[in-house]
mmCIF file with all atom_site columns, C-alpha atoms in Angstrom:
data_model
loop_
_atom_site.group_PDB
_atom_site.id
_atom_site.type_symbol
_atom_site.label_atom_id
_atom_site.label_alt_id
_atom_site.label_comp_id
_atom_site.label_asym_id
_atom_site.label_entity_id
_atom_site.label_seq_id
_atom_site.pdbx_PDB_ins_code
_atom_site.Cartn_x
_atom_site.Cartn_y
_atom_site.Cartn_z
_atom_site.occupancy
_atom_site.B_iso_or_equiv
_atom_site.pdbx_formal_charge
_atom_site.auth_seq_id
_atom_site.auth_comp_id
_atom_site.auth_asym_id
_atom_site.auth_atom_id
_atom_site.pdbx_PDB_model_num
ATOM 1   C CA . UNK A 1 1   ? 0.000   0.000  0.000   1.00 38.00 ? 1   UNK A CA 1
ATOM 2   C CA . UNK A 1 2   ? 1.180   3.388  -1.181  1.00 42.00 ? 2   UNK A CA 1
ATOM 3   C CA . UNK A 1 3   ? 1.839   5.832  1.452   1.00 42.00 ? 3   UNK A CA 1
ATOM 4   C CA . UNK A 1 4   ? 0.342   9.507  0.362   1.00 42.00 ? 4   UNK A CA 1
ATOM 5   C CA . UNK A 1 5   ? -0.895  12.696 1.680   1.00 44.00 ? 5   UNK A CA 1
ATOM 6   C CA . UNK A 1 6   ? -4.894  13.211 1.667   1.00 44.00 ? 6   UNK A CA 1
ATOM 7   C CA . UNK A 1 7   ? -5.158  16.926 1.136   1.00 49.00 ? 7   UNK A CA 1
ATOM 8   C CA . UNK A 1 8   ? -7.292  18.978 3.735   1.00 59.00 ? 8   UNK A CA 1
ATOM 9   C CA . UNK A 1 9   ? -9.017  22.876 3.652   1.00 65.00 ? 9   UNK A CA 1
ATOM 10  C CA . UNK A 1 10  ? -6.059  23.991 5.215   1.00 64.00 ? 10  UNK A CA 1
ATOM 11  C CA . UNK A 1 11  ? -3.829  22.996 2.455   1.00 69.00 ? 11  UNK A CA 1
ATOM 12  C CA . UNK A 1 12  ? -6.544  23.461 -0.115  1.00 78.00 ? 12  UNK A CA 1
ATOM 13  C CA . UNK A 1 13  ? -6.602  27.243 1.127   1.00 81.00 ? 13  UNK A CA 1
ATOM 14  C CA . UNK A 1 14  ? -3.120  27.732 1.276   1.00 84.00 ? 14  UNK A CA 1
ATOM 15  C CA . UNK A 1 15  ? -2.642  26.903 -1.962  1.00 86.00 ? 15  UNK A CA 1
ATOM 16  C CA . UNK A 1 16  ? -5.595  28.773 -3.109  1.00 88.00 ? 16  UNK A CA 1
ATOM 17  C CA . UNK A 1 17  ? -3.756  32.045 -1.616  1.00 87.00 ? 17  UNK A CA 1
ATOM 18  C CA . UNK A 1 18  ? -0.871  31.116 -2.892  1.00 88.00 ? 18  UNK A CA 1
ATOM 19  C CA . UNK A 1 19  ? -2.127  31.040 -6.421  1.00 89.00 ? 19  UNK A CA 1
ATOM 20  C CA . UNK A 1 20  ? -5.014  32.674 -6.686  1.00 91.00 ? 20  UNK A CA 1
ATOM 21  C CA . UNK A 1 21  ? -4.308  36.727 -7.048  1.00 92.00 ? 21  UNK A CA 1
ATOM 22  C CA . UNK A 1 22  ? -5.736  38.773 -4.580  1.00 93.00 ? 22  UNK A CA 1
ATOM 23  C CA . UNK A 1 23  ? -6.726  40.966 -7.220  1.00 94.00 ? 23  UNK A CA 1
ATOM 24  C CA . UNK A 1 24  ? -8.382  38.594 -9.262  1.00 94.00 ? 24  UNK A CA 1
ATOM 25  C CA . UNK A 1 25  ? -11.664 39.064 -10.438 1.00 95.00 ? 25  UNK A CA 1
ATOM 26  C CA . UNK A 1 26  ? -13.591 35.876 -8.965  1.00 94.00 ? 26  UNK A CA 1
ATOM 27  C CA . UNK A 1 27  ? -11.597 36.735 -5.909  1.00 93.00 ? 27  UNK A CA 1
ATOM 28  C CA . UNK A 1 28  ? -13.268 39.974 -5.611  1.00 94.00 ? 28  UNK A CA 1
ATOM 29  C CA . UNK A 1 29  ? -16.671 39.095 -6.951  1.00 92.00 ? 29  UNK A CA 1
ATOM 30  C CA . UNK A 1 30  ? -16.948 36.083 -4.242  1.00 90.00 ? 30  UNK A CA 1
ATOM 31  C CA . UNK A 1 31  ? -16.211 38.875 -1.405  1.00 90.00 ? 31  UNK A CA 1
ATOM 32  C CA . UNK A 1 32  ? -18.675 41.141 -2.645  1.00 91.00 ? 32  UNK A CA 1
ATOM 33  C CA . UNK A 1 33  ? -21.643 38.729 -3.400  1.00 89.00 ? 33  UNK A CA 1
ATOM 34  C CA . UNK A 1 34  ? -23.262 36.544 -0.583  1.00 87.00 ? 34  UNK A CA 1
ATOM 35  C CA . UNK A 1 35  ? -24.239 33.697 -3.052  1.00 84.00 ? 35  UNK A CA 1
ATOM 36  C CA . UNK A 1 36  ? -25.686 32.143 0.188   1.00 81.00 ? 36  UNK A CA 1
ATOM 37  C CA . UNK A 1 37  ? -28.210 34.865 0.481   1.00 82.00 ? 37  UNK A CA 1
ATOM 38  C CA . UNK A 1 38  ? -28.788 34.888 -2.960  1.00 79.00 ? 38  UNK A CA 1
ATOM 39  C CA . UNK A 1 39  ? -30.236 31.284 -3.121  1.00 79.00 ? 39  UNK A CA 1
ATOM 40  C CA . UNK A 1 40  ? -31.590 30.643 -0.532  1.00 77.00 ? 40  UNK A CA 1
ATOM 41  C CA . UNK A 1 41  ? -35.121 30.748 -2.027  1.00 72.00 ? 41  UNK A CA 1
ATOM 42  C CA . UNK A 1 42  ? -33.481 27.932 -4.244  1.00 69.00 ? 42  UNK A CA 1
ATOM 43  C CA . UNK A 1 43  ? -33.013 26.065 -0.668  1.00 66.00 ? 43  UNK A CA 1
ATOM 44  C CA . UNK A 1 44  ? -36.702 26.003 -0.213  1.00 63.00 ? 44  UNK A CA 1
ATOM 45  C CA . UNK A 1 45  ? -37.772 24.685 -3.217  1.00 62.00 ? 45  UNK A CA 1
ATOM 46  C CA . UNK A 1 46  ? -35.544 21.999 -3.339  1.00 59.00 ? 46  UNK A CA 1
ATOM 47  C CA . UNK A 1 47  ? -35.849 20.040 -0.045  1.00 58.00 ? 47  UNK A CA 1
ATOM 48  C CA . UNK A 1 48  ? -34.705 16.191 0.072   1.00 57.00 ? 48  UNK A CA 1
ATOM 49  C CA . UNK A 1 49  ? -37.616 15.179 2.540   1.00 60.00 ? 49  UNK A CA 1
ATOM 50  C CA . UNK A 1 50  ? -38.015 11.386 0.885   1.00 60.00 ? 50  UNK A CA 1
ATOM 51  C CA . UNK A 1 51  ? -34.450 10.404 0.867   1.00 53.00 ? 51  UNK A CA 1
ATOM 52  C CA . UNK A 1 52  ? -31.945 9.836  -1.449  1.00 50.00 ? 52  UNK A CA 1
ATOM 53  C CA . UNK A 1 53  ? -28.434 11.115 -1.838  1.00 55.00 ? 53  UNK A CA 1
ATOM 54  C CA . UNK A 1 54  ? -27.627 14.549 -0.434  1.00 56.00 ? 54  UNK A CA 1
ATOM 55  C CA . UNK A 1 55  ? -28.045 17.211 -2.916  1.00 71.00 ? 55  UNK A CA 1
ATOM 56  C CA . UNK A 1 56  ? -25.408 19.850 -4.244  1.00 80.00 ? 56  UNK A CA 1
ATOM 57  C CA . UNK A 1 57  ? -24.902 22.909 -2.158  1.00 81.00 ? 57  UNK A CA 1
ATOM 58  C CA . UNK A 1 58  ? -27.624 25.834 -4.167  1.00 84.00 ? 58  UNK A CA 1
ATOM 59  C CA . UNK A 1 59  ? -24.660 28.424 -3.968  1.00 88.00 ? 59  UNK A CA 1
ATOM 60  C CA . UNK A 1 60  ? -22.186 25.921 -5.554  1.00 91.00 ? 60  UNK A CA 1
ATOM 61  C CA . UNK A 1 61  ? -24.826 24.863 -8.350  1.00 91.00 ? 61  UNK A CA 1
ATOM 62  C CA . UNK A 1 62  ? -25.703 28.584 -8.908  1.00 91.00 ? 62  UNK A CA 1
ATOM 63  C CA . UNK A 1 63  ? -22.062 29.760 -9.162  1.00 93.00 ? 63  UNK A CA 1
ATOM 64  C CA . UNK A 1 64  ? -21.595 26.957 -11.767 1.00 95.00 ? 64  UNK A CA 1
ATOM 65  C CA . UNK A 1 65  ? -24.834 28.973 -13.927 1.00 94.00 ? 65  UNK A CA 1
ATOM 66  C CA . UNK A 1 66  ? -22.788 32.311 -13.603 1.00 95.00 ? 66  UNK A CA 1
ATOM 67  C CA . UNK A 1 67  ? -19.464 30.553 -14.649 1.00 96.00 ? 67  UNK A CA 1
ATOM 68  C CA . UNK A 1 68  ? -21.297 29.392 -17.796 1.00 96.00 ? 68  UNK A CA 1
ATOM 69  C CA . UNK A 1 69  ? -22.872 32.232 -18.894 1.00 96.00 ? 69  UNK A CA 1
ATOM 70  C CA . UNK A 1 70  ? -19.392 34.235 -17.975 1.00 95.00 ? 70  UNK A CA 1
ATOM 71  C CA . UNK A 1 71  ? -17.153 32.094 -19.659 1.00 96.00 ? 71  UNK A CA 1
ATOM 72  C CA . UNK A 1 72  ? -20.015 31.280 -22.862 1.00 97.00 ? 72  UNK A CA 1
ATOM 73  C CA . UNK A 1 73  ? -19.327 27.197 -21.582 1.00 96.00 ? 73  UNK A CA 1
ATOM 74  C CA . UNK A 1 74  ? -21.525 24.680 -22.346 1.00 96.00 ? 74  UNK A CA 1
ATOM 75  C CA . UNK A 1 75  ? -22.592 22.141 -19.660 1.00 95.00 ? 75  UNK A CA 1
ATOM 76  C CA . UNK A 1 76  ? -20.103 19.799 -20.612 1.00 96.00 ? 76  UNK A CA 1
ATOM 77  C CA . UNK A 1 77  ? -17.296 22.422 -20.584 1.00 97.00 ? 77  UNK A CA 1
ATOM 78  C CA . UNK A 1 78  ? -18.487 24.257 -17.636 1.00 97.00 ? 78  UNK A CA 1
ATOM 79  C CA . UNK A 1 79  ? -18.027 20.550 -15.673 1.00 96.00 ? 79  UNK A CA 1
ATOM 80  C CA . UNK A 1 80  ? -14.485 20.554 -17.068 1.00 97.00 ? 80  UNK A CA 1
ATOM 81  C CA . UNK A 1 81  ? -13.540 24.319 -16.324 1.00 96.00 ? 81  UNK A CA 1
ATOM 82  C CA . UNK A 1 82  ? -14.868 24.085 -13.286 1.00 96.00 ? 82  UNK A CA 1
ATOM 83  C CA . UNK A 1 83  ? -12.772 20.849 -12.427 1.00 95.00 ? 83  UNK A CA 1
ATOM 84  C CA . UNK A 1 84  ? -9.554  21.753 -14.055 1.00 95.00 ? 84  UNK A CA 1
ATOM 85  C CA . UNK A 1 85  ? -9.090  25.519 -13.628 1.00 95.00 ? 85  UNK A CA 1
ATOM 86  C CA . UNK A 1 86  ? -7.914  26.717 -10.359 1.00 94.00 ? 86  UNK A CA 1
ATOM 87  C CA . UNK A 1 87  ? -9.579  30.040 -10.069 1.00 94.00 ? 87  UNK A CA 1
ATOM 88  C CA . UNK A 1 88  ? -12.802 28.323 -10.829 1.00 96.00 ? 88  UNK A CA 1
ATOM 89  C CA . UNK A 1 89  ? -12.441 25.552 -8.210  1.00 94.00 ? 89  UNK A CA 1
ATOM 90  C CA . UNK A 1 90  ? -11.619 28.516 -5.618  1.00 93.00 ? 90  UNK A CA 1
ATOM 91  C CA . UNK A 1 91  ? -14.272 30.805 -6.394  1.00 95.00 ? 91  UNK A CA 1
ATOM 92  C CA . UNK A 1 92  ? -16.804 27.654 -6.016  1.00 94.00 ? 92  UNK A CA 1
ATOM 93  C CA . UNK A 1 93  ? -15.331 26.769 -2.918  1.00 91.00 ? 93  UNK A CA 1
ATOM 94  C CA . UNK A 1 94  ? -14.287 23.449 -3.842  1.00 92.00 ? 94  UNK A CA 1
ATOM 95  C CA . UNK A 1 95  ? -11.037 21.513 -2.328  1.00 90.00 ? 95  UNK A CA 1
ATOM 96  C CA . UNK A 1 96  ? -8.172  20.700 -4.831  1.00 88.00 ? 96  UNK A CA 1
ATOM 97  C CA . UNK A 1 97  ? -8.813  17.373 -4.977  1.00 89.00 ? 97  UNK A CA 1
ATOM 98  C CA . UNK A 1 98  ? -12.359 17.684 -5.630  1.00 90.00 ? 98  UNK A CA 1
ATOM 99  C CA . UNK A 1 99  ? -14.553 17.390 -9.098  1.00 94.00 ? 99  UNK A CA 1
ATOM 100 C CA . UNK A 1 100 ? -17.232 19.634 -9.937  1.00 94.00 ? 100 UNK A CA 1
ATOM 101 C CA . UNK A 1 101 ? -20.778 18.776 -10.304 1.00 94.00 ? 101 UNK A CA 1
ATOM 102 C CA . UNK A 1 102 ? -21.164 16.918 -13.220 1.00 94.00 ? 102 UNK A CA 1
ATOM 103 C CA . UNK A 1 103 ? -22.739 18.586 -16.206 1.00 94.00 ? 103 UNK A CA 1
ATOM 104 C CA . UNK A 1 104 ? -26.427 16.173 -15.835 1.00 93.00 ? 104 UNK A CA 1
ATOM 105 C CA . UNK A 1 105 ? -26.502 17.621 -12.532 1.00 90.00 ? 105 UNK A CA 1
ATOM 106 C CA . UNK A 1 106 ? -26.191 21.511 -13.782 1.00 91.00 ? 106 UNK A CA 1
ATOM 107 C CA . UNK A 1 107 ? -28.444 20.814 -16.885 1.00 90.00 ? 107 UNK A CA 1
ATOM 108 C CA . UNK A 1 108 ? -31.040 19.469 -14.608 1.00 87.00 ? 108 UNK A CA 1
ATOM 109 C CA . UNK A 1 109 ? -30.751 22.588 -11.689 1.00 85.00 ? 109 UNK A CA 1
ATOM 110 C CA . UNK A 1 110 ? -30.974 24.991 -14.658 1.00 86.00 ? 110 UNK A CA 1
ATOM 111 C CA . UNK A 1 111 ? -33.944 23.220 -15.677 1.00 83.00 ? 111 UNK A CA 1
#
């Protein structure tokens, strides 16, 4: 068995600073929006009350939407943007390590 390091939030944020400007524009635009507020009628409609797998943060799945129309991504691309590209994966909030959504699950939020 392979010895390796699981990486955390801390390191995930330290890297994040690191290599994410603090002049960068999804740096600034997270600090100035509070996504949170902004979905939270989004919360309401979408309750999990019979089960199931846990669903997608609203903020996450809604940042995803903005990313889309910002970068003129499709679904597909947007999943792979927000998976590969650094700035994208900060602004959502995700750890390095971590995939995106994938691109069924933004069609059918949109939807």
């Amino acid at each position: 068995m392979k010895n390796f390091i699981i990486p955390n939030a801390y390191l995930s944020s330290t890297v994040y600073d690191n290599l994410v400007p603090k002049d960068d524009f999804l740096r600034l635009l997270l600090e100035l929006i509070d996504w949170r507020e902004m979905v939270w009628d989004l919360c309401k409609l979408a309750k999990n009350d019979e089960g199931g797998r846990p669903r997608y943060n609203h903020a996450l799945l809604f940042k995803m939407l903005f990313l889309s129309f910002l970068f003129d991504t499709s679904d597909r691309d947007t999943e792979e943007l927000c998976t590969n590209n650094i700035r994208c994966k900060f602004f959502l909030g995700l750890e390095l390590q971590e995939n995106a959504p994938d691109f069924t699950t933004l069609c059918r939020f949109r939807n």
